[in-house]
Coordinates of C-alpha atoms in Angstrom, one line a residue:
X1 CA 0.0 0.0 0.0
X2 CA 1.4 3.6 -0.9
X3 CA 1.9 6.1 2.0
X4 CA -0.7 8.2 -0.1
X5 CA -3.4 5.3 -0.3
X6 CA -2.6 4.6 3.4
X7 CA -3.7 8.6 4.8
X8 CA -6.4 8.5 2.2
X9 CA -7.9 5.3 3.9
X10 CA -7.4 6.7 7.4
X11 CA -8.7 9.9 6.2
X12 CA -11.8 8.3 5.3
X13 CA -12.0 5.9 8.2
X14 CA -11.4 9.0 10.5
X15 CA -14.1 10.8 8.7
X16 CA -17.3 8.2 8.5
X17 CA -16.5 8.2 12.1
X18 CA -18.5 11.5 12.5
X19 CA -21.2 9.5 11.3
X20 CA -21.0 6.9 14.5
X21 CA -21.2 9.6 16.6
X22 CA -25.0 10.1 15.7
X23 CA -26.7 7.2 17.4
X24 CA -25.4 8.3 20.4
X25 CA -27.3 11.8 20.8
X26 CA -30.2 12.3 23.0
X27 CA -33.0 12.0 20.3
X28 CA -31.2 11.4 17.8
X29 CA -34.2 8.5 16.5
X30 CA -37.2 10.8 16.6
X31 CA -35.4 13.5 15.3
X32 CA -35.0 11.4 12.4
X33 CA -38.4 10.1 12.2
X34 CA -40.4 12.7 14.0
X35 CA -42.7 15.0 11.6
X36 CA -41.3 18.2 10.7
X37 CA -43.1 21.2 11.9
X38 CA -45.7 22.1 9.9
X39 CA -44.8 19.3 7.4
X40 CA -47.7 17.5 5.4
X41 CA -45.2 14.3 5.3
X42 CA -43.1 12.5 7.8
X43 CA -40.0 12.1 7.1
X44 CA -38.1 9.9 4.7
X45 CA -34.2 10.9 5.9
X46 CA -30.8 9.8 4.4
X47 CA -27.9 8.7 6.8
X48 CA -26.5 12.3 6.1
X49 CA -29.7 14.3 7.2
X50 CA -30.4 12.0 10.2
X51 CA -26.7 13.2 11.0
X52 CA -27.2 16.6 10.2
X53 CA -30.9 17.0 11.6
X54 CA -29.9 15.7 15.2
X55 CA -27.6 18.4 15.5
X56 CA -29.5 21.4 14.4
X57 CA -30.1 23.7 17.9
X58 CA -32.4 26.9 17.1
X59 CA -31.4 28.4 20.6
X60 CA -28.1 28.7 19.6
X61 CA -29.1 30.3 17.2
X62 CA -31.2 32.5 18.6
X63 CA -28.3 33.4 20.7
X64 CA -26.1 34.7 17.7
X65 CA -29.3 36.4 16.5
X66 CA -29.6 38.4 19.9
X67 CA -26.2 39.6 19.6
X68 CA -26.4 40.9 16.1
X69 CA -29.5 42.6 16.1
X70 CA -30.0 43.3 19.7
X71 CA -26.8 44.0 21.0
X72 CA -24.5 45.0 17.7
X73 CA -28.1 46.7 16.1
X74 CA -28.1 48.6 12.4
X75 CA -25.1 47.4 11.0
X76 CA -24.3 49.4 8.0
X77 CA -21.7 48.9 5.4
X78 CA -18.3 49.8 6.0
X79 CA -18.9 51.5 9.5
X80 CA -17.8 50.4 13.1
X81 CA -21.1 48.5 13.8
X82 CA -20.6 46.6 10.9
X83 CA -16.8 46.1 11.7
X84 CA -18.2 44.8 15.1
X85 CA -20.5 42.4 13.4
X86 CA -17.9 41.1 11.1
X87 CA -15.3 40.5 13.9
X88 CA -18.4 38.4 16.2
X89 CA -19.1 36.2 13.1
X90 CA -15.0 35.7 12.4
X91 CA -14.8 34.6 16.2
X92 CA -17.5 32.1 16.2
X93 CA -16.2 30.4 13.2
X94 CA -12.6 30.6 14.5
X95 CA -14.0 28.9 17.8
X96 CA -15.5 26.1 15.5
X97 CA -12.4 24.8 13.6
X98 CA -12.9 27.0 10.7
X99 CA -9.7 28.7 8.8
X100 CA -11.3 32.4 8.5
X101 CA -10.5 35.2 6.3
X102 CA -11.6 38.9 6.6
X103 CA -11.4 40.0 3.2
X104 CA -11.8 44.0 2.6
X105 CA -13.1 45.9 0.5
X106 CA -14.1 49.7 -0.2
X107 CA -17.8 51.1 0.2
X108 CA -19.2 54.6 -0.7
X109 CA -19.3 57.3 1.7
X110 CA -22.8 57.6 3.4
X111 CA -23.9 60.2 6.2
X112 CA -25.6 58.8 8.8
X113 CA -28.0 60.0 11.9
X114 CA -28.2 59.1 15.5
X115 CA -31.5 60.7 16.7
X116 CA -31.9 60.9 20.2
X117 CA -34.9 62.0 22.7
X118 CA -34.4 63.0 26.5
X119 CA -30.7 61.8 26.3
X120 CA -32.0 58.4 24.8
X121 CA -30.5 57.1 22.2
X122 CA -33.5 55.9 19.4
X123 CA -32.8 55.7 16.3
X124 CA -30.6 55.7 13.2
X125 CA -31.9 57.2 9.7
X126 CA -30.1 58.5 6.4
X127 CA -28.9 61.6 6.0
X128 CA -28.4 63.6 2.7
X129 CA -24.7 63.8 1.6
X130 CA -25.7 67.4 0.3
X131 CA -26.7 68.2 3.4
X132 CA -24.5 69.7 6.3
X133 CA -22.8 67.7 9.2
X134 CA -23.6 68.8 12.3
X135 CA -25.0 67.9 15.9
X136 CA -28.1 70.0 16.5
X137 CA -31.2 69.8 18.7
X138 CA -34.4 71.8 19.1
X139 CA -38.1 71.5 19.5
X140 CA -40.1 69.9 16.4
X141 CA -42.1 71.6 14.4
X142 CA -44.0 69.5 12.0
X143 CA -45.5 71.4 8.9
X144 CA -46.8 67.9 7.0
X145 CA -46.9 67.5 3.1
X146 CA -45.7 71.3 2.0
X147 CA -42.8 72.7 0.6
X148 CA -43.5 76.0 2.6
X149 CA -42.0 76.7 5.9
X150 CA -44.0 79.4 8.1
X151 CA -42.3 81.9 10.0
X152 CA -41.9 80.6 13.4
X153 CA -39.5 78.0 11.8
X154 CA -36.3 79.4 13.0
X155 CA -34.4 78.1 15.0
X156 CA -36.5 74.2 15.0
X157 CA -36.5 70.9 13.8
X158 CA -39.1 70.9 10.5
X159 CA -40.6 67.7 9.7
X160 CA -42.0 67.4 6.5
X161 CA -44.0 64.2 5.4
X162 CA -41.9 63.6 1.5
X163 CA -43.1 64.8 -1.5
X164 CA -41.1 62.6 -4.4
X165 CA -39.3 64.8 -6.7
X166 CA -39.5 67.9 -3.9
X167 CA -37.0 66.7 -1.3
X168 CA -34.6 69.6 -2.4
X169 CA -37.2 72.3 -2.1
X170 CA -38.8 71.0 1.2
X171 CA -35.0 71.1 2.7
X172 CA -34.7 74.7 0.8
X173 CA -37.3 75.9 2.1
X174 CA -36.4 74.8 5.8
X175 CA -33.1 76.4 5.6
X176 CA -34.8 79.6 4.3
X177 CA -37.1 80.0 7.4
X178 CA -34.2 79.5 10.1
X179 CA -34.6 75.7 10.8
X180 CA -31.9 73.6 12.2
X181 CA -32.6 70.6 10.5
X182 CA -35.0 69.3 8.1
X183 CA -36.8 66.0 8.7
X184 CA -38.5 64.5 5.8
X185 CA -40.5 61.1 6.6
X186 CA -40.8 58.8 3.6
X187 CA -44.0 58.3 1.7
X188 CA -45.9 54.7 1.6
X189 CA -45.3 53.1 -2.1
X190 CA -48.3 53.8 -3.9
X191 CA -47.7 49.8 -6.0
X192 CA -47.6 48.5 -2.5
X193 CA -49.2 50.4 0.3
X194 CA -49.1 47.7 2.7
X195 CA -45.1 48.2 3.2
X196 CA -44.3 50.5 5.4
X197 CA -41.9 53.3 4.4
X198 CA -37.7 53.0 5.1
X199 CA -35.2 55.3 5.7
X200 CA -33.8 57.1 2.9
X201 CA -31.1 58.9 2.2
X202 CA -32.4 62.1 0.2
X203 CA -30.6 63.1 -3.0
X204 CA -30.7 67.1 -3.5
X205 CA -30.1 68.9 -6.6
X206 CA -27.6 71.5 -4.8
X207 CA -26.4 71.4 -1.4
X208 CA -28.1 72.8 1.7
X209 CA -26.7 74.6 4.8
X210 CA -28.4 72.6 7.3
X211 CA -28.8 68.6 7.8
X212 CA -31.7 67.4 6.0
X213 CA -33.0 63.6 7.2
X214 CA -34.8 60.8 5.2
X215 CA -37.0 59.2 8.2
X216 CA -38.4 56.1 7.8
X217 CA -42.2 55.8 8.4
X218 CA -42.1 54.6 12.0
X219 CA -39.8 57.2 12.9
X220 CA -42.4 60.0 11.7
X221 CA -44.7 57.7 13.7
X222 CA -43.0 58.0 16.7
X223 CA -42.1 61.8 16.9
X224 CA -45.9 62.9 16.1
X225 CA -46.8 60.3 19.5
X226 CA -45.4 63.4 21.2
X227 CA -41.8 63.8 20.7
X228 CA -41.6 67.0 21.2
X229 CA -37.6 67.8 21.0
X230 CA -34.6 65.8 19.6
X231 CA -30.9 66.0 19.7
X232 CA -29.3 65.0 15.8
X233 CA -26.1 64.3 15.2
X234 CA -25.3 63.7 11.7
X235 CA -21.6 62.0 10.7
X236 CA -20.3 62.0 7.6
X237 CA -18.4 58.7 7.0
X238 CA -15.5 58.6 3.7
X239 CA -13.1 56.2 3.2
X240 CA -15.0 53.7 4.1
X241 CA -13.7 49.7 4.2
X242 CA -16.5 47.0 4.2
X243 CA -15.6 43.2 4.6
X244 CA -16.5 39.8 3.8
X245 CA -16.3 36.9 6.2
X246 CA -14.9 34.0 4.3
X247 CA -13.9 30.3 6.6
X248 CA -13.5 27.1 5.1
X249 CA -13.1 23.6 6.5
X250 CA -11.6 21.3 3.9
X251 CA -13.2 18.3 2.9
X252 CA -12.5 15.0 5.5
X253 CA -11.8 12.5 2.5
X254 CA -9.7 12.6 -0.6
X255 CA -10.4 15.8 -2.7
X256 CA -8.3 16.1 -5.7
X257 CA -10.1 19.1 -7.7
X258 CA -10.8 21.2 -4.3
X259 CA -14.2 21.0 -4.8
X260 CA -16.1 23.2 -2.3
X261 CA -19.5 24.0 -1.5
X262 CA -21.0 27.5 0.0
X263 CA -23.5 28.4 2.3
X264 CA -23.9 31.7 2.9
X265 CA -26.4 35.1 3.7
X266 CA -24.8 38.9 4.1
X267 CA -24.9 40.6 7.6
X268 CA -25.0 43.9 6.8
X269 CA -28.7 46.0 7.1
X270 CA -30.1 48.9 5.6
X271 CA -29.8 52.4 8.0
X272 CA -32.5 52.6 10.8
X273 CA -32.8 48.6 11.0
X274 CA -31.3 46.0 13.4
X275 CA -32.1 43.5 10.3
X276 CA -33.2 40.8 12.6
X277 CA -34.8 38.9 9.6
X278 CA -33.1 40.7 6.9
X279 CA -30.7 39.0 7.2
X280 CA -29.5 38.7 10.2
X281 CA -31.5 35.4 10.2
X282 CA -29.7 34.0 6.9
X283 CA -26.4 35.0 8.9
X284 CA -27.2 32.8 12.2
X285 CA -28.2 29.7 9.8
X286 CA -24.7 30.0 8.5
X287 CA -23.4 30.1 11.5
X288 CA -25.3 27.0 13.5
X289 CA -24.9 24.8 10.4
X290 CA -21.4 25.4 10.4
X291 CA -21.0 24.0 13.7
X292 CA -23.4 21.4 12.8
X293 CA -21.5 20.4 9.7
X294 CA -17.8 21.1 11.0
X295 CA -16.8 17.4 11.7
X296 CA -19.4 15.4 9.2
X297 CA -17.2 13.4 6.7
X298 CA -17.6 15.4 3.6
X299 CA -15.8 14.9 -0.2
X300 CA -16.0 18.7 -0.6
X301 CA -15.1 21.4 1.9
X302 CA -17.6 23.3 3.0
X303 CA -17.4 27.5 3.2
X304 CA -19.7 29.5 5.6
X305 CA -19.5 32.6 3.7
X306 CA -20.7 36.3 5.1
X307 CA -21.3 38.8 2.8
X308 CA -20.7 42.5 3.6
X309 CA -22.2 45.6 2.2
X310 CA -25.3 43.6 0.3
X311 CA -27.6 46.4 0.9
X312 CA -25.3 48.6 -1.0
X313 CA -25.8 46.8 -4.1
X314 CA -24.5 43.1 -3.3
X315 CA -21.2 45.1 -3.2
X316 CA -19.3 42.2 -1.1
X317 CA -20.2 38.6 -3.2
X318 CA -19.3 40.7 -6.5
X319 CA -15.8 41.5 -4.8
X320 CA -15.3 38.0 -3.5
X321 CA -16.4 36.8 -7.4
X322 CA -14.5 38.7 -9.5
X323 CA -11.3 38.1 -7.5
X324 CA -11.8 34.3 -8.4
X325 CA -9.7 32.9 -11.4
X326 CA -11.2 30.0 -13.7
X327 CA -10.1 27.4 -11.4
X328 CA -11.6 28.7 -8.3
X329 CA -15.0 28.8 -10.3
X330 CA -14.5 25.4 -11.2
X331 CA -14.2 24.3 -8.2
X332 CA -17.3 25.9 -6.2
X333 CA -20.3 23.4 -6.6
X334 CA -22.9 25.6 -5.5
X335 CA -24.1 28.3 -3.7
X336 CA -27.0 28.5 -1.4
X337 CA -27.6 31.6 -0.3
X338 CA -30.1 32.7 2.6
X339 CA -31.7 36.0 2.9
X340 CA -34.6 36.6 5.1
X341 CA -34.8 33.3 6.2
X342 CA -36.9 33.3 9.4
X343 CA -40.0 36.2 9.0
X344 CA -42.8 35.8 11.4
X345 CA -45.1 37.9 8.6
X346 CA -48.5 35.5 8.6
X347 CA -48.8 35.2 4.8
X348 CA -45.1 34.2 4.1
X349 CA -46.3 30.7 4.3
X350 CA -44.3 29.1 1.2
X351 CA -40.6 29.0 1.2
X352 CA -39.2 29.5 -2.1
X353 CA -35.9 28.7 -4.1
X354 CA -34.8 31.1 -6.3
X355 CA -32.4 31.4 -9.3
X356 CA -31.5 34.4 -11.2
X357 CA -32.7 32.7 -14.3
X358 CA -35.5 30.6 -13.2
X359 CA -34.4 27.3 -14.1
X360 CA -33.2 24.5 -12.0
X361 CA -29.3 24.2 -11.1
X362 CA -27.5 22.0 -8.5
X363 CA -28.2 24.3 -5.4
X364 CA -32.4 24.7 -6.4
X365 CA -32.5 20.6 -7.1
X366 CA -30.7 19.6 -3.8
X367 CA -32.8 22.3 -1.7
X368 CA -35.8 20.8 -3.1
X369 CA -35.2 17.0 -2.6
X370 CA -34.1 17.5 0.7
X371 CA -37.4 19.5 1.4
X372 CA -39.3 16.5 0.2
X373 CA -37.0 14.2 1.9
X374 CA -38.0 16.3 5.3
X375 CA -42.1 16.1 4.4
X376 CA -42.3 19.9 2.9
X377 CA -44.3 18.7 0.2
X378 CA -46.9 21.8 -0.4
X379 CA -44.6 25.0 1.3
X380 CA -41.6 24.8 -0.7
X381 CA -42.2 26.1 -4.5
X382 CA -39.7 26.8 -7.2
X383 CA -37.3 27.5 -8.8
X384 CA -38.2 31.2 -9.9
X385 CA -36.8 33.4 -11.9
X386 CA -35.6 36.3 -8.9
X387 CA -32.2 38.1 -8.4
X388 CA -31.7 40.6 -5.6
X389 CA -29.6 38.9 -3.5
X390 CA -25.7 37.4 -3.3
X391 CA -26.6 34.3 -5.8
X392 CA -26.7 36.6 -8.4
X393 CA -22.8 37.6 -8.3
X394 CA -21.9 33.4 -8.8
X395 CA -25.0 33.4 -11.8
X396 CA -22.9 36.0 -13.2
X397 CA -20.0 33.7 -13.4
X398 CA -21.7 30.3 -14.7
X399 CA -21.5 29.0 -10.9
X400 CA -24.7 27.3 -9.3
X401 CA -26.8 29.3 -7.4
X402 CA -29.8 30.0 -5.7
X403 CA -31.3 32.6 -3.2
X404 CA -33.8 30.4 -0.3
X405 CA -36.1 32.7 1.4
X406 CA -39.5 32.6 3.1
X407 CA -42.1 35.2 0.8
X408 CA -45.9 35.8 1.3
X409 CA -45.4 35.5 -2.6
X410 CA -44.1 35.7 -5.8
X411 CA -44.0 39.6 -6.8
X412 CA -39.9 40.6 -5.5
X413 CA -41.7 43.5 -3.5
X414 CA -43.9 41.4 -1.4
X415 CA -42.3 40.8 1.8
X416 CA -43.5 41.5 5.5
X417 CA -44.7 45.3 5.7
X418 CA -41.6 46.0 7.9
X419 CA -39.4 45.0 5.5
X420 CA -36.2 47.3 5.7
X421 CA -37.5 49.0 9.1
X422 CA -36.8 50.3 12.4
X423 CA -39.1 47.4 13.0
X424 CA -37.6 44.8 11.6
X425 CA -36.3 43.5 15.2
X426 CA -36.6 39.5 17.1
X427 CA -39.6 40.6 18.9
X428 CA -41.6 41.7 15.7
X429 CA -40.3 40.0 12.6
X430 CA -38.5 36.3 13.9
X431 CA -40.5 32.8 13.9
X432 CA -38.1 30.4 15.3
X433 CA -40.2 27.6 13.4
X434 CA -39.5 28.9 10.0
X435 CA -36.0 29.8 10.9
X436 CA -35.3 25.8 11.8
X437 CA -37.1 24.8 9.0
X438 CA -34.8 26.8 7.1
X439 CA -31.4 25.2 9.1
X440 CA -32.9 21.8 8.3
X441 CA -33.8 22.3 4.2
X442 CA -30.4 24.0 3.8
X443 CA -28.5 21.7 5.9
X444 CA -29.9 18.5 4.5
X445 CA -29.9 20.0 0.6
X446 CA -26.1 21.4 1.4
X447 CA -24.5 18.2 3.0
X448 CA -25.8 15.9 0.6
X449 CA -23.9 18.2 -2.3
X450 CA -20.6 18.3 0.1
X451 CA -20.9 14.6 0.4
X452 CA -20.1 13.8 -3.0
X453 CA -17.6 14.8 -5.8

């Protein structure tokens, strides 16, 4: 026997060990026979998603999800909540065996708002980057839908309710009468009223003297319940570095080609929003199932992938994908990428694949056999043609993938009405029964692609 042939075979025996390991968890038997929750099926399970099943822990979870969007809160690209995010995520892989890589890259400058009341701090919103910088406070003085300021302006905060198109005369107008700041509260879509309106960052046709705010609707909602005075501070952030969160464990048997499959979701959020579903919920799937997959004998190696700076215009998985050659192409399998994975919005009842393209490819087929293999019969659907998220970066360069995400339905604007919010938080937007079902459909669909070549 070669020496090669000889730390293959140990390799392997050392590896299907992982698998021996199963019988011997508490539950580990009705976990793999058990009915999913809210399954039509039982289950019919493979070895591998008995093995990977057993292991899945939603409280931990939970746990990373409190810390993100509870702790670390709106985590926008390139600044030091995001940085703060990005080092958590790096730790916890580190902790679980993984080799981990913080891979940089630069982000456009932004201003940003902290908005407090009675020394509390509140919120975040956008701020216009023709606007000034400044840290001001005063007493509210809301003048609704207008682009006209009356007199006894000077000197206060003037919220304005937005009129599209009019953003630079409402915050010319403000400036005229004396105001410190202008606050303009976004408008409710007109296609889709139902959605409640985000923070915005409002683009003026010349710059104004003063700060001038794009609120999201809940913010509006909250000053006019009798917040009568607010401090503003407004920083302007340049120069800005963003990062992706890239860890790898190799494959346990013989891999030749370096074969590797991804599973990954971006932890950045919009401005305003802790992102507790979007997606800080793809980000702690990532996380669990890379402990739950870190000593499972795979033929590929498996990559927990976090993308930054999505929100900005999937910024971070176009970085990480041009910066591949033709071998490293080659050798990524598939995708699966998870945004919003976990929303507690009633209607999202169906959880979809999609591929930029519509049609089936290796990450869309092994999500929905494993699905079927775990009794999802009548809630998964797809695939459908939908972008808007990371896969579309690895589309772009002939590589499998496919974006998993829990909709009320097909149209790409119907999500849960807090969708990009201040209110987008555990309490209001997370159902820890979607977000397992999520760890399991992935998990299952992901190991069974690592397992082979």
């Amino acid at each position: 026997m070669t020496e090669v042939n000889r730390r293959d075979l140990l390799a392997g025996a050392a590896a299907f060990a992982g698998f021996a390991t199963v019988g011997l968890l508490p539950g580990t038997a009705a976990a793999a026979t058990r009915q999913r929750p809210g399954a039509l099926l039982p289950p019919s399970l493979t070895t591998g998603d008995k093995a990977v099943v057993a292991r899945i822990d939603v409280r931990r979870a939970l746990k990373h999800l409190k810390v993100l969007s509870d702790g670390i809160g709106w985590r926008i690209a390139g600044t030091e909540s995001e940085h703060r995010a990005a080092r958590y995520i790096a730790g916890v892989l580190r902790d679980l065996g993984y080799k981990v890589e913080l891979q940089p890259f630069p982000v456009a400058d932004k201003n940003l708002a902290e908005i407090r009341a009675k020394g509390e701090r509140l919120w975040q919103a956008s701020a216009s980057l023709q606007g000034a910088t400044d840290a001001v406070r005063g007493t509210v003085l809301d003048v609704g839908k207008v682009v006209e300021v009356p007199a006894d302006a000077d000197g206060k905060l003037v919220v304005f309710d937005r009129i599209t198109g009019k953003e630079t005369d409402q915050a010319k107008a403000a400036a005229a009468a004396g105001a410190k700041a202008a606050l303009i509260i976004n408008a409710r879509s007109d296609t889709f009223p139902e959605r409640k309106p985000a923070s915005f960052a409002p683009a003026l046709a010349e710059p104004v003297a003063i700060p001038v705010l794009g609120l999201a609707g809940y913010h509006g909602e909250r000053i006019r319940a009798g917040a009568k005075r607010l401090s503003i501070e407004i920083t302007g952030h340049t120069g800005m570095t963003s990062y992706n969160v890239l860890a790898e464990r190799k494959a346990t048997l013989p891999n030749p080609d370096g074969k590797a499959v991804i599973v990954s979701a971006h932890y950045d959020s919009v401005p305003g929003s802790p992102g507790a579903n979007d997606d800080a919920s793809g980000t702690v799937l990532c996380l669990e199932l890379a402990r739950v997959l870190r000593r499972l004998p795979t033929q590929q190696a498996i990559r927990i992938y976090l993308w930054g700076a999505e929100e900005n215009g999937l910024i971070g998985s176009r970085y990480y994908v041009k910066g591949l050659d033709e071998t490293g192409v080659k050798q990524i399998t598939g995708c699966f990428q998870n945004d919003m994975v976990a929303t507690s919005h009633p209607p999202a009842e169906t959880y979809w694949l999609l591929s930029v393209d519509g049609k089936d490819n290796t990450t869309t087929a092994a999500v929905n056999a494993a699905a079927r293999r775990l009794g999802y019969v009548d809630q998964v659907q797809g695939p459908t043609a939908r972008g808007s998220s990371d896969h579309e970066a690895f589309y772009e360069r002939g590589i499998a993938a496919g974006n998993f995400s829990w909709r009320g339905n097909e149209a790409p604007s119907q999500l849960e009405p807090i969708y990009h919010t201040p209110e987008d938080t555990i309490a209001q937007n997370i159902s820890l029964k979607r977000l397992k079902v999520s760890m399991e459909i992935i998990g299952c669909a992901a190991y069974e692609v690592a397992r082979h070549k």
